Structure formats: structure tokens, C-alpha cells
Amino acid sequence: MTDIWGIVNVTTDSFSDGGRYIDPERAVAHGLALQDAGADVLDIGGESTRPGAERVDPAVEEQRVLPVIQALAARGIVVSIDTLNASTAAAAVRAGARIVNDVSGGLADPGMLAAVAASGADYAIGHWRGPSSDMYARAEYLRPSRDVAGELRKRVAEAAGAGIAPSRIILDPGIGFAKAGSQNWDVLRGLDDIVGLGHRVLIGTSRKRFLAETLGDDGASEERRDLATAVTSALAARAGAWAVRVHNVAATRDALAIAHAWEG
Ligand code: PMM
């Protein structure tokens, strides 16, 4: 069965839920509700990576996420920390996080790989070509899924060189990161190239712009984006994804249950 990562953004400016859970108690309550709905992992983030987002000071980021991680991990929940910063990753693991989710795969902070290696946590490596502020300028590919797989392979080699065992590595093609509309579909269509690298694969399409563009409505509602996300998540599971990262856990849980029933 494909795992579901429930998203808890403790931010002021994430594209779909910014500001909703900036209060730690609300963030914890939201995390517990996602767990009730069937999340296997809760992914806690304190800095938005939406297109054009400004960077957040690591001290502010830690203030936002650490109390939430502590409260959820203390209940035995598997928690992941969504961060670009080595110091935040290390502090989050001390607070109970078991996975470091770094959408830059170690490229944003030169200290990240060593921090993860020392922490003993699992490491989700995202495909990334540069900060969200200007990532679309880097969206050039010959064969998107192959190019992404090749770049991820290099990140895995660096991570392994830094002492992170391959069994601890999770790969994510970074849907929406330095990828324009149709390139996201190219990557998903070619998911075999990434699954073929032999690691667990995580896919995050949740509520992203390319879904709304495909629906022909850039301003598509949360409900419509959640339905689109449930469909892409079920298809990703069928294509070999080990986990999907979503805002609306209940919708994707149902979609995965139906897709798994189809497979028998
Ligand atoms: N997308 C976002 C943030 N973190 N982490 C992983 N591993 N994969 C993703 O695709 C990803 C991520 C941006 O979405 P959000 O602002 O809704 O969290």
C-alpha cells in the first residue's frame, strides 16, 4: 500500500494554506486530524517553497516547527521535517522527526548532507535547480524524466559520499520545482526512469498549479485541485510511487483504496 504524507505547513505564505496553521496548537490539531484521516507520515514545514517565496530565517523556522514536531512525535507519529536548512533539520530530528525532507537534495545548504548523515534520519532528496524565486528560468530539459533521474542520481552519489546509507534515501522528482506546466506531466509519464534508480519514490502534486492549468482554470478551487491530486496520486501509486505528499489526506486515501482494489 502506498504511504500518504499529510502536509502541515506552519507558514504565513504557502500557496494553498499559508497562515492557516501558523499557531502551533492549530498546526498540531491539523496534524492529528490528518493522522485520523489516514496519514502515515506528517510533513511539517516552516518555510514556503511556492514560486517567488522569500526565504525565512532558520531561527524563525525552528520557532514555528519545533513545538509542532515535539507534540506530534511524542504521540508516536512518524514526522518529517520539510526544510532547506541543515540547522533546522538537525534540531527537528532532536525534537523527534525521523525523516528530513529537503526539496533541494542538499543543494541549498552545504551543511545539509553532513547534518543528515549524523542525524540517522531518512532523507528525502528533491529534484531542484535553484531557489523558488527564479526557478522557472531553469526549466529547460531535453527529456524531462531522464534529465531529472540523471540529476537525482548525482545527488544520491553525493549523499552516499557524505555517509547517508542508500537504504535511508527517498527520491522525489520535485513536481513544480523548475518545471513548467507540461514538463510536470512529462516527468510523471516517465516515472519509471526515477523508480528505476532503486530507491523509494515520493510524489508531491498536491494542489499544484499545473493541475489547475490542466483543468483550464488557474484559479481552480481547493476542492477541484484536491480531486485532481487524488487522481494523480492514485496514478503515481500505480506507476511505482512509494508515497504521495498531499494536503487532503481523506480524498487521496479513498483514491488509493480504489486504485489498489483495481489491482487486486
Ligand atoms: N512540494 C512543496 C513543498 N515540499 N516536498 C517534497 N518532498 N515534494 C514536493 O513536491 C514538495 C515538498 C510545495 O508545496 P506546499 O507549499 O503545498 O507544501
Coordinates of C-alpha atoms and ligand atoms in Angstrom, one line a residue:
M1 CA 0.0 0.0 0.0
T2 CA 1.3 3.4 -0.9
D3 CA 2.1 5.7 2.1
I4 CA 0.4 9.0 2.5
W5 CA 2.3 12.0 3.8
G6 CA 0.0 14.7 5.2
I7 CA 1.2 18.3 4.8
V8 CA 1.3 20.6 7.8
N9 CA 2.6 24.0 6.7
V10 CA 3.4 26.2 9.7
T11 CA 3.9 29.2 7.4
T12 CA 2.3 32.5 6.6
D13 CA 2.6 32.3 2.8
S14 CA 2.3 28.7 1.4
F15 CA 0.3 28.9 -1.8
S16 CA -2.7 26.9 -0.7
D17 CA -2.8 27.0 3.1
G18 CA -0.4 29.8 4.2
G19 CA -1.4 31.4 7.5
R20 CA -4.0 28.7 8.4
Y21 CA -1.8 26.8 10.9
I22 CA 0.8 29.3 12.0
D23 CA -0.4 28.9 15.6
P24 CA 1.3 25.7 17.0
E25 CA -1.9 24.4 18.6
R26 CA -3.8 24.7 15.4
A27 CA -1.0 23.0 13.5
V28 CA -0.9 20.1 16.0
A29 CA -4.7 19.7 15.8
H30 CA -4.5 19.8 12.0
G31 CA -1.7 17.1 12.1
L32 CA -3.9 14.9 14.3
A33 CA -6.8 15.3 12.0
L34 CA -4.7 14.2 9.0
Q35 CA -3.5 11.2 11.0
D36 CA -7.1 10.3 11.8
A37 CA -7.8 10.6 8.1
G38 CA -5.1 8.0 7.3
A39 CA -1.8 9.8 7.0
D40 CA 1.3 7.6 7.6
V41 CA 3.7 10.5 7.9
L42 CA 3.2 14.1 8.8
D43 CA 5.4 16.5 6.9
I44 CA 6.0 19.7 8.9
G45 CA 7.3 22.8 7.1
G46 CA 8.1 26.3 8.3
E47 CA 9.2 27.9 5.1
S48 CA 7.1 28.1 1.9
T49 CA 8.7 27.0 -1.3
R50 CA 6.0 28.4 -3.5
P51 CA 7.1 30.2 -6.7
G52 CA 8.6 33.6 -5.7
A53 CA 8.6 32.8 -2.0
E54 CA 11.0 34.8 0.2
R55 CA 13.5 32.9 2.4
V56 CA 12.7 32.5 6.2
D57 CA 15.4 32.9 8.8
P58 CA 16.3 29.4 10.2
A59 CA 15.7 30.7 13.8
V60 CA 12.1 31.7 12.8
E61 CA 11.6 28.5 11.0
E62 CA 12.7 26.5 14.1
Q63 CA 10.4 28.5 16.4
R64 CA 7.5 27.6 14.1
V65 CA 8.2 23.9 13.6
L66 CA 9.9 22.5 16.7
P67 CA 6.9 22.7 19.1
V68 CA 4.7 21.1 16.5
I69 CA 7.2 18.3 15.8
Q70 CA 7.7 17.6 19.5
A71 CA 3.9 17.4 20.2
L72 CA 3.3 15.0 17.2
A73 CA 6.4 12.8 17.6
A74 CA 5.6 12.4 21.3
R75 CA 2.3 10.7 20.2
G76 CA 4.3 8.1 18.3
I77 CA 3.5 9.7 14.9
V78 CA 6.2 9.5 12.1
V79 CA 7.2 13.1 11.5
S80 CA 9.2 14.5 8.6
I81 CA 10.7 18.0 8.6
D82 CA 10.4 19.9 5.3
T83 CA 13.4 22.2 5.3
L84 CA 16.3 23.5 3.2
N85 CA 18.4 24.3 6.3
A86 CA 20.8 21.9 8.0
S87 CA 20.4 23.6 11.4
T88 CA 16.6 23.2 11.2
A89 CA 16.9 19.6 10.1
A90 CA 19.3 18.7 13.0
A91 CA 17.1 20.4 15.5
A92 CA 13.9 18.8 14.1
V93 CA 15.5 15.3 14.4
R94 CA 16.4 16.1 18.0
A95 CA 12.8 17.1 18.6
G96 CA 11.6 13.7 17.2
A97 CA 11.5 13.9 13.4
R98 CA 12.5 10.7 11.7
I99 CA 12.8 12.0 8.1
V100 CA 14.4 15.1 6.6
N101 CA 12.5 16.2 3.5
D102 CA 14.9 18.6 1.6
V103 CA 13.4 19.7 -1.7
S104 CA 16.9 20.9 -2.8
G105 CA 18.5 17.5 -2.2
G106 CA 21.4 19.1 -0.3
L107 CA 22.0 21.9 -2.9
A108 CA 20.5 24.8 -0.8
D109 CA 22.7 24.3 2.3
P110 CA 26.2 23.0 2.0
G111 CA 25.9 21.6 5.6
M112 CA 22.8 19.5 4.9
L113 CA 24.3 16.2 3.9
A114 CA 26.6 16.0 6.9
A115 CA 23.8 17.0 9.2
V116 CA 21.5 14.3 7.9
A117 CA 24.3 11.7 7.9
A118 CA 25.0 12.5 11.6
S119 CA 21.3 12.5 12.5
G120 CA 20.5 9.0 11.4
A121 CA 17.2 10.2 9.8
D122 CA 15.9 9.0 6.5
Y123 CA 16.5 11.6 3.7
A124 CA 14.0 12.7 1.0
I125 CA 16.0 14.2 -1.8
G126 CA 14.0 16.5 -4.1
H127 CA 14.9 17.5 -7.7
W128 CA 15.9 21.1 -7.6
R129 CA 17.8 23.6 -9.7
G130 CA 17.7 26.7 -7.6
P131 CA 15.6 28.9 -5.3
S132 CA 11.9 29.2 -5.9
S133 CA 12.3 33.0 -6.5
D134 CA 13.6 32.3 -10.0
M135 CA 13.2 28.5 -10.6
Y136 CA 11.2 28.8 -13.8
A137 CA 14.2 30.4 -15.6
R138 CA 15.9 27.0 -15.1
A139 CA 13.1 24.9 -16.6
E140 CA 14.9 23.6 -19.7
Y141 CA 15.1 19.8 -20.4
L142 CA 15.8 17.6 -23.3
R143 CA 13.9 14.6 -21.9
P144 CA 12.4 15.7 -18.5
S145 CA 12.1 12.4 -16.7
R146 CA 15.6 11.2 -17.9
D147 CA 17.2 14.6 -17.1
V148 CA 15.6 14.6 -13.6
A149 CA 16.7 11.0 -13.0
G150 CA 20.2 11.8 -14.0
E151 CA 20.4 14.8 -11.7
L152 CA 18.9 12.8 -8.8
R153 CA 21.5 10.1 -9.4
K154 CA 24.2 12.7 -8.8
R155 CA 22.6 13.8 -5.6
V156 CA 22.3 10.2 -4.4
A157 CA 26.1 9.8 -5.1
E158 CA 26.9 12.9 -3.1
A159 CA 24.6 11.9 -0.2
A160 CA 26.2 8.4 -0.1
G161 CA 29.6 10.0 -0.2
A162 CA 28.7 12.1 2.8
G163 CA 27.7 8.9 4.8
I164 CA 24.0 8.6 4.2
A165 CA 23.3 4.9 3.5
P166 CA 21.3 4.3 0.3
S167 CA 18.6 2.5 2.2
R168 CA 17.8 5.8 4.0
I169 CA 17.3 7.7 0.8
I170 CA 13.9 8.6 -0.7
L171 CA 13.8 10.3 -4.2
D172 CA 11.3 13.0 -5.3
P173 CA 11.3 14.4 -8.8
G174 CA 10.1 17.8 -7.4
I175 CA 6.9 18.3 -9.3
G176 CA 6.6 22.1 -9.9
F177 CA 10.2 22.8 -9.0
A178 CA 12.0 24.3 -12.0
K179 CA 9.4 22.7 -14.2
A180 CA 6.8 24.4 -16.4
G181 CA 3.3 23.0 -16.9
S182 CA 3.7 20.2 -19.4
Q183 CA 7.2 19.2 -18.1
N184 CA 5.5 18.0 -14.9
W185 CA 3.4 15.7 -17.0
D186 CA 6.5 14.5 -18.9
V187 CA 8.1 13.6 -15.6
L188 CA 5.1 11.8 -14.2
R189 CA 4.7 9.9 -17.5
G190 CA 8.3 8.9 -17.3
L191 CA 8.2 7.9 -13.6
D192 CA 9.8 4.6 -14.5
D193 CA 13.1 6.5 -15.0
I194 CA 13.0 7.6 -11.4
V195 CA 11.6 4.4 -9.9
G196 CA 14.4 2.6 -11.8
L197 CA 17.0 4.3 -9.7
G198 CA 16.1 1.7 -7.0
H199 CA 15.0 4.0 -4.1
R200 CA 11.7 4.7 -2.5
V201 CA 9.9 7.4 -4.6
L202 CA 7.8 10.2 -3.1
I203 CA 5.5 12.3 -5.3
G204 CA 4.0 15.7 -4.4
T205 CA 1.4 17.0 -6.8
S206 CA -0.9 18.4 -4.2
R207 CA -2.9 21.4 -5.3
K208 CA -0.1 22.5 -7.7
R209 CA -0.5 25.0 -10.4
F210 CA 0.0 22.5 -13.3
L211 CA -3.2 20.7 -12.2
A212 CA -5.2 23.8 -12.3
E213 CA -3.7 24.7 -15.7
T214 CA -4.7 21.3 -17.0
L215 CA -8.3 21.9 -15.8
G216 CA -8.2 25.1 -17.8
D217 CA -8.7 27.2 -14.7
D218 CA -5.7 28.8 -13.0
G219 CA -8.0 29.9 -10.1
A220 CA -9.4 26.4 -9.6
S221 CA -10.9 25.9 -6.1
E222 CA -9.2 23.8 -3.4
E223 CA -11.9 21.1 -3.9
R224 CA -11.2 20.8 -7.6
R225 CA -7.4 20.7 -7.0
D226 CA -7.9 18.1 -4.3
L227 CA -9.8 15.9 -6.7
A228 CA -7.1 16.3 -9.3
T229 CA -4.5 15.5 -6.7
A230 CA -6.3 12.3 -5.6
V231 CA -6.2 11.2 -9.3
T232 CA -2.5 12.0 -9.8
S233 CA -1.7 10.3 -6.5
A234 CA -3.5 7.1 -7.4
L235 CA -1.8 7.1 -10.8
A236 CA 1.6 7.7 -9.2
A237 CA 1.0 4.8 -6.9
R238 CA 0.2 2.6 -9.9
A239 CA 3.4 3.8 -11.5
G240 CA 5.5 2.7 -8.5
A241 CA 5.5 5.6 -6.1
W242 CA 6.2 4.5 -2.5
A243 CA 4.4 7.6 -1.0
V244 CA 2.4 10.6 -2.0
R245 CA 2.5 14.0 -0.2
V246 CA -0.9 15.7 0.0
H247 CA -2.9 18.4 1.8
N248 CA -6.3 16.5 1.6
V249 CA -5.5 13.1 3.1
A250 CA -9.0 11.7 3.1
A251 CA -9.5 12.3 -0.7
T252 CA -6.2 10.6 -1.6
R253 CA -6.8 7.8 0.9
D254 CA -10.1 7.0 -0.9
A255 CA -8.5 7.2 -4.3
L256 CA -5.6 4.9 -3.3
A257 CA -8.0 2.4 -1.8
I258 CA -9.9 2.3 -5.1
A259 CA -6.7 2.0 -7.2
H260 CA -5.4 -0.8 -5.0
A261 CA -8.7 -2.6 -5.3
W262 CA -8.5 -2.4 -9.1
E263 CA -5.0 -4.0 -8.9
G264 CA -6.4 -6.8 -6.6
Ligands
PMM1 N1 6.3 20.5 -2.6 C1 6.2 21.5 -1.8 C2 6.9 21.5 -0.5 N2 7.6 20.5 -0.1 N3 8.4 18.3 -0.5 C3 8.5 17.2 -1.3 N4 9.3 16.2 -0.9 N5 7.9 17.2 -2.5 C4 7.2 18.2 -3.0 O1 6.7 18.1 -4.1 C5 7.0 19.4 -2.2 C6 7.7 19.4 -0.9 C7 5.4 22.7 -2.1 O2 4.0 22.6 -1.8 P1 3.4 23.1 -0.4 O3 3.7 24.6 -0.3 O4 1.9 22.9 -0.6 O5 3.9 22.3 0.8

